[in-house]
Amino acid sequence: MTADDIRTLYKYNRWANHRITAACRPLDADAFTRNLGNSFGSIRDTLVHTLWAEWIWLERWQGQSPKQPAVFNDYPDLAAIEKRWSEVENGQESVIAGITDASLTRRIGYENLSNQRWEYSLGHMMQHVANHSTYHRGQVVTMLRQLGAKAVSTDLLLYFDELTT
């Protein structure tokens, strides 16, 4: 994976995150926070988990090992999630602006929330984050369907199709 590949992947990730949050805007507060029995229960909690994961990995890319778990109630509505996500995306963009093919091979160590030490290359970490977000966006699509709301596609090829139109 090259630096240009990572840039493309994160442009896609941002597009897909915005697309999924836009699909959630029509939901009322009850639907947004209703426990649907998914990994994180509700659409809100799944979005917060995804946002929080993108934040913690951003910190890890920069040599930090935060220990703060996600606090779902800190984000009472979609506007609060989108505000914080915008800040995280800006941080990601700053890191991505400075990456090179060589820097993607740099190994970064961190401690997870259980104080276990792990180490991966920056490139593998960055691929993991985008993959993780894709997984949870798929869960949100399923929950939207369970609620009878309109679901959206966040397929990578759809992103490429939209770039050419």
Coordinates of N, CA, C and O in Angstrom, one line a residue:
M1 N 0.8 -1.2 0.0 CA 0.0 0.0 0.0 C 0.9 1.2 0.0 O 1.8 1.3 0.8
T2 N 0.6 2.2 -0.9 CA 1.4 3.4 -1.0 C 0.7 4.5 -0.2 O -0.5 4.4 0.1
A3 N 1.4 5.6 -0.1 CA 0.9 6.8 0.5 C -0.4 7.3 -0.3 O -1.4 7.7 0.3
D4 N -0.3 7.2 -1.6 CA -1.4 7.6 -2.4 C -2.6 6.7 -2.2 O -3.8 7.2 -2.2
D5 N -2.4 5.4 -2.0 CA -3.4 4.5 -1.8 C -4.1 4.8 -0.4 O -5.4 4.8 -0.3
I6 N -3.3 5.2 0.6 CA -3.9 5.6 1.9 C -4.7 6.8 1.7 O -5.8 6.9 2.3
R7 N -4.2 7.8 1.0 CA -5.0 9.0 0.8 C -6.3 8.7 0.1 O -7.4 9.3 0.6
T8 N -6.3 7.9 -0.9 CA -7.6 7.5 -1.5 C -8.5 6.8 -0.5 O -9.7 7.1 -0.5
L9 N -7.9 5.9 0.2 CA -8.7 5.1 1.2 C -9.4 6.0 2.2 O -10.6 5.8 2.6
Y10 N -8.7 7.0 2.7 CA -9.2 8.0 3.7 C -10.2 9.0 3.1 O -11.1 9.4 3.8
K11 N -10.0 9.3 1.8 CA -11.1 10.1 1.2 C -12.3 9.3 1.1 O -13.4 9.9 1.3
Y12 N -12.2 8.1 0.7 CA -13.4 7.2 0.7 C -14.0 7.0 2.1 O -15.2 7.1 2.2
N13 N -13.2 6.8 3.1 CA -13.7 6.6 4.4 C -14.5 7.8 4.9 O -15.6 7.7 5.5
R14 N -14.0 9.0 4.6 CA -14.7 10.2 5.0 C -16.0 10.3 4.2 O -17.0 10.6 4.8
W15 N -16.0 10.1 2.9 CA -17.2 10.1 2.1 C -18.2 9.1 2.7 O -19.4 9.5 2.9
A16 N -17.8 7.9 3.0 CA -18.7 6.9 3.5 C -19.3 7.3 4.9 O -20.4 7.1 5.1
N17 N -18.4 7.8 5.7 CA -18.9 8.2 7.1 C -19.9 9.3 6.9 O -21.0 9.3 7.6
H18 N -19.7 10.3 6.0 CA -20.7 11.4 5.8 C -22.0 10.8 5.2 O -23.1 11.3 5.6
R19 N -21.8 9.9 4.3 CA -23.0 9.3 3.7 C -23.9 8.5 4.7 O -25.1 8.6 4.7
I20 N -23.2 7.8 5.6 CA -24.0 7.0 6.6 C -24.6 8.0 7.7 O -25.7 7.8 8.1
T21 N -23.9 9.0 8.1 CA -24.5 9.9 9.0 C -25.7 10.7 8.4 O -26.7 10.9 9.1
A22 N -25.6 11.0 7.1 CA -26.7 11.7 6.5 C -27.9 10.8 6.4 O -29.0 11.3 6.6
A23 N -27.7 9.5 6.3 CA -28.8 8.6 6.2 C -29.5 8.5 7.6 O -30.7 8.1 7.7
C24 N -28.8 8.9 8.6 CA -29.3 8.8 10.0 C -30.1 10.1 10.4 O -30.8 10.1 11.4
R25 N -29.9 11.1 9.7 CA -30.5 12.4 10.0 C -32.1 12.4 10.2 O -32.6 13.0 11.1
P26 N -32.8 11.6 9.3 CA -34.2 11.6 9.5 C -34.7 10.9 10.8 O -35.9 11.0 11.1
L27 N -33.9 10.1 11.4 CA -34.3 9.4 12.6 C -34.7 10.3 13.8 O -34.0 11.3 14.0
D28 N -35.8 9.9 14.5 CA -36.1 10.7 15.7 C -35.2 10.1 16.8 O -34.5 9.1 16.7
A29 N -35.2 10.8 18.0 CA -34.3 10.5 19.1 C -34.5 9.0 19.5 O -33.5 8.3 19.9
D30 N -35.7 8.6 19.6 CA -36.0 7.2 20.1 C -35.4 6.2 19.1 O -34.8 5.3 19.6
A31 N -35.6 6.4 17.8 CA -35.1 5.4 16.9 C -33.5 5.5 16.9 O -32.9 4.4 16.8
F32 N -33.0 6.6 17.0 CA -31.5 6.8 17.0 C -30.8 6.1 18.2 O -29.7 5.5 18.0
T33 N -31.5 6.0 19.3 CA -30.9 5.4 20.5 C -31.5 4.1 20.9 O -31.1 3.5 21.9
R34 N -32.5 3.6 20.1 CA -33.1 2.3 20.4 C -32.1 1.1 20.3 O -31.4 1.0 19.4
N35 N -32.2 0.3 21.4 CA -31.3 -0.9 21.4 C -31.9 -1.9 20.4 O -33.0 -2.5 20.7
L36 N -31.2 -2.2 19.4 CA -31.6 -3.2 18.4 C -30.9 -4.5 18.5 O -31.0 -5.3 17.6
G37 N -30.1 -4.7 19.6 CA -29.5 -5.9 19.8 C -28.2 -6.1 19.0 O -27.7 -7.3 18.8
N38 N -27.6 -5.1 18.5 CA -26.4 -5.2 17.7 C -25.2 -5.1 18.6 O -25.3 -5.0 19.8
S39 N -24.0 -5.1 18.0 CA -22.8 -5.1 18.8 C -22.8 -4.0 19.8 O -22.4 -4.2 21.0
F40 N -23.2 -2.8 19.4 CA -23.2 -1.7 20.3 C -24.6 -1.2 20.6 O -24.8 -0.1 21.0
G41 N -25.6 -2.0 20.3 CA -27.0 -1.7 20.6 C -27.7 -0.9 19.6 O -28.5 -1.3 18.8
S42 N -27.4 0.4 19.7 CA -28.2 1.4 18.9 C -27.3 2.0 17.8 O -26.1 1.8 17.7
I43 N -28.0 2.7 16.9 CA -27.3 3.4 15.8 C -26.4 4.4 16.4 O -25.2 4.5 16.1
R44 N -26.9 5.2 17.4 CA -26.0 6.2 18.0 C -24.8 5.5 18.6 O -23.7 6.0 18.4
D45 N -24.9 4.5 19.4 CA -23.8 3.8 20.0 C -22.8 3.2 19.0 O -21.6 3.3 19.2
T46 N -23.3 2.7 17.9 CA -22.4 2.2 16.9 C -21.6 3.3 16.2 O -20.4 3.2 16.0
L47 N -22.3 4.4 15.9 CA -21.6 5.6 15.4 C -20.5 6.1 16.3 O -19.4 6.4 15.9
V48 N -20.9 6.2 17.6 CA -20.0 6.7 18.6 C -18.8 5.8 18.7 O -17.6 6.2 18.8
H49 N -19.0 4.5 18.7 CA -17.9 3.5 18.8 C -17.0 3.7 17.6 O -15.8 3.7 17.7
T50 N -17.5 3.9 16.4 CA -16.7 4.0 15.2 C -15.9 5.3 15.2 O -14.7 5.3 14.9
L51 N -16.6 6.4 15.6 CA -15.9 7.7 15.8 C -14.8 7.6 16.8 O -13.7 8.0 16.6
W52 N -15.1 7.0 18.0 CA -14.1 6.8 19.1 C -12.9 6.0 18.6 O -11.8 6.4 18.8
A53 N -13.2 4.9 17.8 CA -12.1 4.1 17.3 C -11.2 4.9 16.3 O -10.0 4.8 16.4
E54 N -11.8 5.7 15.5 CA -11.0 6.5 14.6 C -10.2 7.5 15.4 O -9.0 7.7 15.0
W55 N -10.7 8.0 16.5 CA -9.9 9.0 17.3 C -8.8 8.3 18.0 O -7.7 8.7 18.0
I56 N -9.1 7.1 18.6 CA -8.0 6.4 19.4 C -6.9 6.0 18.5 O -5.7 6.1 18.8
W57 N -7.2 5.5 17.3 CA -6.1 5.1 16.3 C -5.4 6.3 15.8 O -4.1 6.3 15.7
L58 N -6.0 7.5 15.6 CA -5.3 8.7 15.3 C -4.3 9.0 16.4 O -3.1 9.4 16.1
E59 N -4.7 8.9 17.6 CA -3.8 9.2 18.7 C -2.6 8.2 18.7 O -1.4 8.5 18.9
R60 N -2.9 6.9 18.4 CA -1.8 5.9 18.4 C -0.9 6.2 17.2 O 0.3 5.9 17.4
W61 N -1.4 6.6 16.1 CA -0.5 6.9 15.0 C 0.6 8.0 15.4 O 1.7 8.1 14.9
Q62 N 0.2 8.8 16.4 CA 1.0 9.9 16.8 C 1.8 9.6 18.1 O 2.3 10.4 18.8
G63 N 1.8 8.3 18.4 CA 2.6 7.8 19.6 C 2.0 7.8 20.9 O 2.6 7.6 21.9
Q64 N 0.7 8.1 21.0 CA -0.1 8.2 22.2 C -0.8 6.8 22.5 O -1.1 6.1 21.5
S65 N -1.1 6.6 23.7 CA -1.9 5.4 24.1 C -3.0 5.8 25.0 O -3.0 5.5 26.2
P66 N -4.1 6.5 24.5 CA -5.2 6.9 25.4 C -5.8 5.7 26.1 O -5.9 4.6 25.5
K67 N -6.4 6.0 27.2 CA -7.1 4.9 28.0 C -8.5 5.2 28.2 O -9.2 4.5 28.9
Q68 N -9.0 6.3 27.5 CA -10.4 6.6 27.7 C -11.4 5.7 26.9 O -11.2 5.7 25.6
P69 N -12.3 5.0 27.5 CA -13.3 4.3 26.7 C -14.3 5.2 26.1 O -14.4 6.4 26.5
A70 N -15.0 4.8 25.1 CA -16.1 5.6 24.5 C -17.1 5.8 25.6 O -17.5 4.9 26.3
V71 N -17.6 7.0 25.6 CA -18.8 7.3 26.5 C -19.9 7.7 25.6 O -20.0 8.9 25.1
F72 N -20.8 6.8 25.4 CA -21.9 7.0 24.4 C -22.8 8.2 24.8 O -23.2 8.9 23.9
N73 N -23.1 8.4 26.1 CA -24.0 9.5 26.4 C -23.4 10.8 26.3 O -24.1 11.8 26.4
D74 N -22.1 10.9 26.0 CA -21.5 12.2 25.7 C -21.9 12.8 24.4 O -21.7 13.9 24.0
Y75 N -22.6 11.9 23.6 CA -23.1 12.3 22.3 C -24.6 12.0 22.2 O -25.0 11.0 21.7
P76 N -25.4 13.0 22.7 CA -26.8 12.8 22.7 C -27.5 12.8 21.4 O -28.6 12.2 21.3
D77 N -26.9 13.3 20.4 CA -27.6 13.4 19.1 C -26.5 13.3 17.9 O -25.3 13.4 18.2
L78 N -27.0 13.3 16.7 CA -26.2 13.1 15.6 C -25.3 14.4 15.4 O -24.1 14.3 15.0
A79 N -25.8 15.6 15.7 CA -25.0 16.8 15.6 C -23.8 16.7 16.4 O -22.7 17.1 16.0
A80 N -23.9 16.2 17.6 CA -22.7 16.1 18.5 C -21.7 15.1 17.9 O -20.5 15.4 18.0
I81 N -22.2 14.0 17.4 CA -21.3 13.0 16.7 C -20.6 13.7 15.5 O -19.3 13.6 15.4
E82 N -21.3 14.3 14.7 CA -20.7 14.9 13.5 C -19.7 16.0 13.8 O -18.7 16.1 13.2
K83 N -20.0 16.8 14.9 CA -19.0 17.8 15.3 C -17.7 17.2 15.7 O -16.6 17.6 15.2
R84 N -17.7 16.2 16.5 CA -16.5 15.5 17.0 C -15.8 14.8 15.8 O -14.6 14.8 15.7
W85 N -16.6 14.2 15.0 CA -16.0 13.4 13.9 C -15.3 14.4 12.9 O -14.2 14.0 12.4
S86 N -15.8 15.6 12.7 CA -15.1 16.5 11.9 C -13.7 16.9 12.5 O -12.8 17.0 11.7
E87 N -13.6 17.0 13.8 CA -12.3 17.2 14.4 C -11.4 16.1 14.2 O -10.2 16.3 13.9
V88 N -11.9 14.9 14.3 CA -11.0 13.7 14.1 C -10.6 13.6 12.7 O -9.4 13.3 12.4
E89 N -11.5 13.9 11.7 CA -11.1 13.8 10.3 C -10.1 14.9 10.0 O -9.2 14.6 9.2
N90 N -10.2 16.0 10.6 CA -9.1 17.1 10.4 C -7.8 16.6 10.9 O -6.7 16.8 10.3
G91 N -7.8 15.9 12.1 CA -6.5 15.3 12.6 C -6.0 14.2 11.7 O -4.8 14.2 11.4
Q92 N -6.9 13.4 11.1 CA -6.4 12.4 10.2 C -5.8 13.0 9.0 O -4.8 12.6 8.5
E93 N -6.5 14.1 8.5 CA -5.9 14.7 7.3 C -4.5 15.3 7.5 O -3.7 15.3 6.6
S94 N -4.3 15.8 8.7 CA -3.0 16.4 9.0 C -1.9 15.3 9.0 O -0.8 15.5 8.5
V95 N -2.3 14.1 9.6 CA -1.3 13.0 9.5 C -1.1 12.5 8.1 O 0.0 12.3 7.7
I96 N -2.2 12.4 7.4 CA -2.1 11.8 6.0 C -1.3 12.7 5.1 O -0.6 12.3 4.2
A97 N -1.4 14.0 5.3 CA -0.7 15.0 4.5 C 0.8 14.8 4.5 O 1.5 15.1 3.6
G98 N 1.3 14.3 5.7 CA 2.7 14.1 5.8 C 3.2 12.7 5.6 O 4.4 12.5 5.7
I99 N 2.4 11.8 5.2 CA 2.9 10.4 5.1 C 3.6 10.2 3.7 O 3.3 10.9 2.8
T100 N 4.5 9.3 3.7 CA 5.2 8.9 2.5 C 5.1 7.3 2.5 O 4.8 6.7 3.5
D101 N 5.5 6.8 1.4 CA 5.6 5.3 1.2 C 6.5 4.8 2.4 O 6.1 3.8 3.0
A102 N 7.6 5.4 2.6 CA 8.5 4.9 3.6 C 7.9 5.0 5.0 O 8.1 4.1 5.8
S103 N 7.2 6.1 5.3 CA 6.7 6.3 6.7 C 5.6 5.2 7.0 O 5.3 4.9 8.2
L104 N 4.9 4.7 6.0 CA 3.9 3.7 6.2 C 4.5 2.4 6.7 O 3.8 1.6 7.3
T105 N 5.8 2.2 6.6 CA 6.4 1.0 7.1 C 6.9 1.1 8.5 O 7.3 0.1 9.2
R106 N 6.9 2.4 9.0 CA 7.4 2.6 10.4 C 6.5 1.9 11.4 O 5.2 2.0 11.3
R107 N 7.1 1.2 12.3 CA 6.3 0.4 13.3 C 6.1 1.4 14.5 O 6.9 2.1 14.9
I108 N 4.8 1.3 15.0 CA 4.4 2.1 16.1 C 3.9 1.2 17.2 O 3.0 0.4 17.0
G109 N 4.4 1.4 18.4 CA 3.9 0.6 19.5 C 2.9 1.4 20.3 O 2.9 2.7 20.3
Y110 N 2.0 0.7 21.0 CA 1.0 1.4 21.8 C 0.5 0.4 22.9 O 0.7 -0.8 22.7
E111 N -0.2 0.9 23.9 CA -0.9 0.0 24.8 C -2.4 0.2 24.6 O -2.9 1.3 24.5
N112 N -3.1 -0.9 24.6 CA -4.5 -0.8 24.4 C -5.2 -0.5 25.8 O -4.5 -0.3 26.8
L113 N -6.5 -0.5 25.8 CA -7.2 -0.2 27.1 C -7.0 -1.2 28.2 O -7.2 -0.8 29.4
S114 N -6.5 -2.4 27.8 CA -6.2 -3.4 28.8 C -4.8 -3.4 29.2 O -4.3 -4.4 29.8
N115 N -4.0 -2.4 28.8 CA -2.6 -2.2 29.1 C -1.7 -3.3 28.4 O -0.6 -3.6 28.9
Q116 N -2.2 -3.9 27.4 CA -1.5 -4.9 26.6 C -0.7 -4.1 25.5 O -1.2 -3.2 24.9
R117 N 0.5 -4.4 25.3 CA 1.4 -3.7 24.3 C 1.3 -4.4 23.0 O 1.4 -5.6 22.9
W118 N 1.1 -3.6 21.9 CA 1.0 -4.1 20.6 C 1.9 -3.2 19.7 O 2.1 -2.0 20.0
E119 N 2.2 -3.7 18.5 CA 3.0 -2.9 17.6 C 2.7 -3.3 16.2 O 2.7 -4.5 15.9
Y120 N 2.5 -2.3 15.3 CA 2.2 -2.6 13.9 C 2.8 -1.5 13.1 O 3.1 -0.4 13.6
S121 N 2.8 -1.7 11.8 CA 3.3 -0.6 10.9 C 2.1 0.4 10.8 O 1.0 0.1 10.9
L122 N 2.5 1.7 10.5 CA 1.5 2.7 10.4 C 0.6 2.4 9.2 O -0.6 2.5 9.4
G123 N 1.1 1.8 8.1 CA 0.2 1.4 7.0 C -0.8 0.4 7.4 O -2.0 0.5 7.1
H124 N -0.4 -0.6 8.2 CA -1.4 -1.6 8.6 C -2.4 -1.0 9.6 O -3.6 -1.4 9.5
M125 N -2.0 -0.2 10.5 CA -2.9 0.5 11.4 C -3.9 1.3 10.6 O -5.1 1.2 10.9
M126 N -3.5 2.0 9.6 CA -4.4 2.9 8.8 C -5.4 2.0 8.0 O -6.6 2.4 7.9
Q127 N -4.9 0.9 7.5 CA -5.8 0.0 6.8 C -6.8 -0.5 7.7 O -8.0 -0.7 7.4
H128 N -6.4 -0.9 8.9 CA -7.3 -1.5 9.9 C -8.4 -0.5 10.3 O -9.6 -0.9 10.4
V129 N -8.1 0.8 10.5 CA -9.1 1.7 10.9 C -10.2 1.9 9.8 O -11.4 1.8 10.1
A130 N -9.8 2.0 8.5 CA -10.8 2.1 7.5 C -11.6 0.8 7.4 O -12.8 0.9 7.2
N131 N -11.0 -0.3 7.5 CA -11.7 -1.6 7.5 C -12.7 -1.7 8.6 O -13.9 -2.1 8.5
H132 N -12.3 -1.3 9.8 CA -13.1 -1.3 11.0 C -14.4 -0.4 10.8 O -15.5 -0.8 11.1
S133 N -14.1 0.8 10.3 CA -15.2 1.7 10.1 C -16.2 1.2 9.0 O -17.4 1.3 9.2
T134 N -15.7 0.5 8.0 CA -16.6 -0.1 7.0 C -17.5 -1.2 7.7 O -18.7 -1.3 7.4
Y135 N -16.9 -2.0 8.5 CA -17.6 -3.0 9.2 C -18.8 -2.4 10.0 O -20.0 -2.9 9.9
H136 N -18.6 -1.4 10.7 CA -19.6 -0.8 11.6 C -20.6 0.0 10.7 O -21.8 0.1 11.1
R137 N -20.2 0.6 9.6 CA -21.2 1.3 8.8 C -22.2 0.2 8.2 O -23.4 0.5 8.1
G138 N -21.7 -1.0 7.9 CA -22.6 -2.0 7.5 C -23.6 -2.4 8.6 O -24.8 -2.6 8.3
Q139 N -23.2 -2.4 9.8 CA -24.1 -2.6 10.9 C -25.2 -1.5 11.0 O -26.3 -1.8 11.2
V140 N -24.7 -0.3 10.8 CA -25.7 0.8 10.8 C -26.7 0.7 9.7 O -27.9 0.9 9.9
V141 N -26.3 0.3 8.5 CA -27.2 0.0 7.4 C -28.3 -1.0 7.8 O -29.5 -0.8 7.6
T142 N -27.8 -2.1 8.4 CA -28.8 -3.1 8.9 C -29.7 -2.6 9.9 O -30.9 -2.8 9.8
M143 N -29.3 -1.8 10.8 CA -30.2 -1.2 11.9 C -31.1 -0.2 11.2 O -32.3 -0.1 11.6
L144 N -30.7 0.6 10.2 CA -31.6 1.5 9.5 C -32.7 0.7 8.9 O -33.9 1.0 9.0
R145 N -32.4 -0.5 8.3 CA -33.4 -1.3 7.7 C -34.4 -1.9 8.8 O -35.6 -2.0 8.5
Q146 N -33.8 -2.3 9.9 CA -34.6 -2.8 11.0 C -35.6 -1.7 11.5 O -36.8 -2.1 11.9
L147 N -35.3 -0.5 11.4 CA -36.1 0.6 11.8 C -37.1 1.0 10.7 O -37.9 1.9 10.9
G148 N -37.0 0.5 9.5 CA -37.8 0.8 8.4 C -37.4 2.1 7.7 O -38.1 2.7 7.0
A149 N -36.2 2.6 8.0 CA -35.6 3.8 7.5 C -34.9 3.5 6.2 O -34.5 2.3 5.9
K150 N -34.6 4.5 5.4 CA -33.9 4.4 4.1 C -32.4 4.1 4.4 O -31.8 4.9 5.1
A151 N -32.0 3.0 3.8 CA -30.5 2.6 4.0 C -29.8 3.2 2.7 O -30.4 3.5 1.7
V152 N -28.5 3.3 2.9 CA -27.7 3.8 1.8 C -26.5 2.8 1.6 O -26.1 2.1 2.4
S153 N -26.0 2.9 0.4 CA -24.8 2.1 0.0 C -23.5 2.9 0.3 O -23.5 4.1 0.0
T154 N -22.5 2.3 0.9 CA -21.2 3.0 1.0 C -20.1 2.2 0.3 O -19.0 2.3 0.8
D155 N -20.5 1.5 -0.7 CA -19.5 0.7 -1.4 C -18.4 1.5 -2.0 O -18.6 2.6 -2.5
L156 N -17.2 1.0 -2.0 CA -16.0 1.7 -2.5 C -16.2 2.0 -4.0 O -15.9 3.1 -4.4
L157 N -16.7 1.1 -4.8 CA -16.9 1.4 -6.2 C -18.0 2.4 -6.4 O -17.8 3.2 -7.4
L158 N -19.0 2.6 -5.6 CA -19.9 3.7 -5.7 C -19.2 5.0 -5.5 O -19.5 6.0 -6.2
Y159 N -18.3 5.0 -4.5 CA -17.5 6.2 -4.3 C -16.7 6.6 -5.6 O -16.7 7.8 -6.0
F160 N -16.1 5.6 -6.2 CA -15.3 5.9 -7.4 C -16.3 6.3 -8.6 O -16.0 7.2 -9.3
D161 N -17.5 5.7 -8.6 CA -18.5 6.1 -9.6 C -18.8 7.6 -9.4 O -18.9 8.3 -10.4
E162 N -19.0 8.0 -8.2 CA -19.4 9.4 -7.9 C -18.3 10.4 -8.2 O -18.6 11.5 -8.6
L163 N -17.1 9.9 -8.1 CA -15.9 10.8 -8.5 C -15.9 11.1 -10.0 O -15.5 12.2 -10.4
T164 N -16.4 10.2 -10.8 CA -16.3 10.4 -12.3 C -17.6 11.0 -12.8 O -17.6 11.3 -14.0
T165 N -18.6 11.3 -12.0 CA -19.8 11.9 -12.5 C -19.9 13.3 -12.2 O -19.2 13.9 -11.5

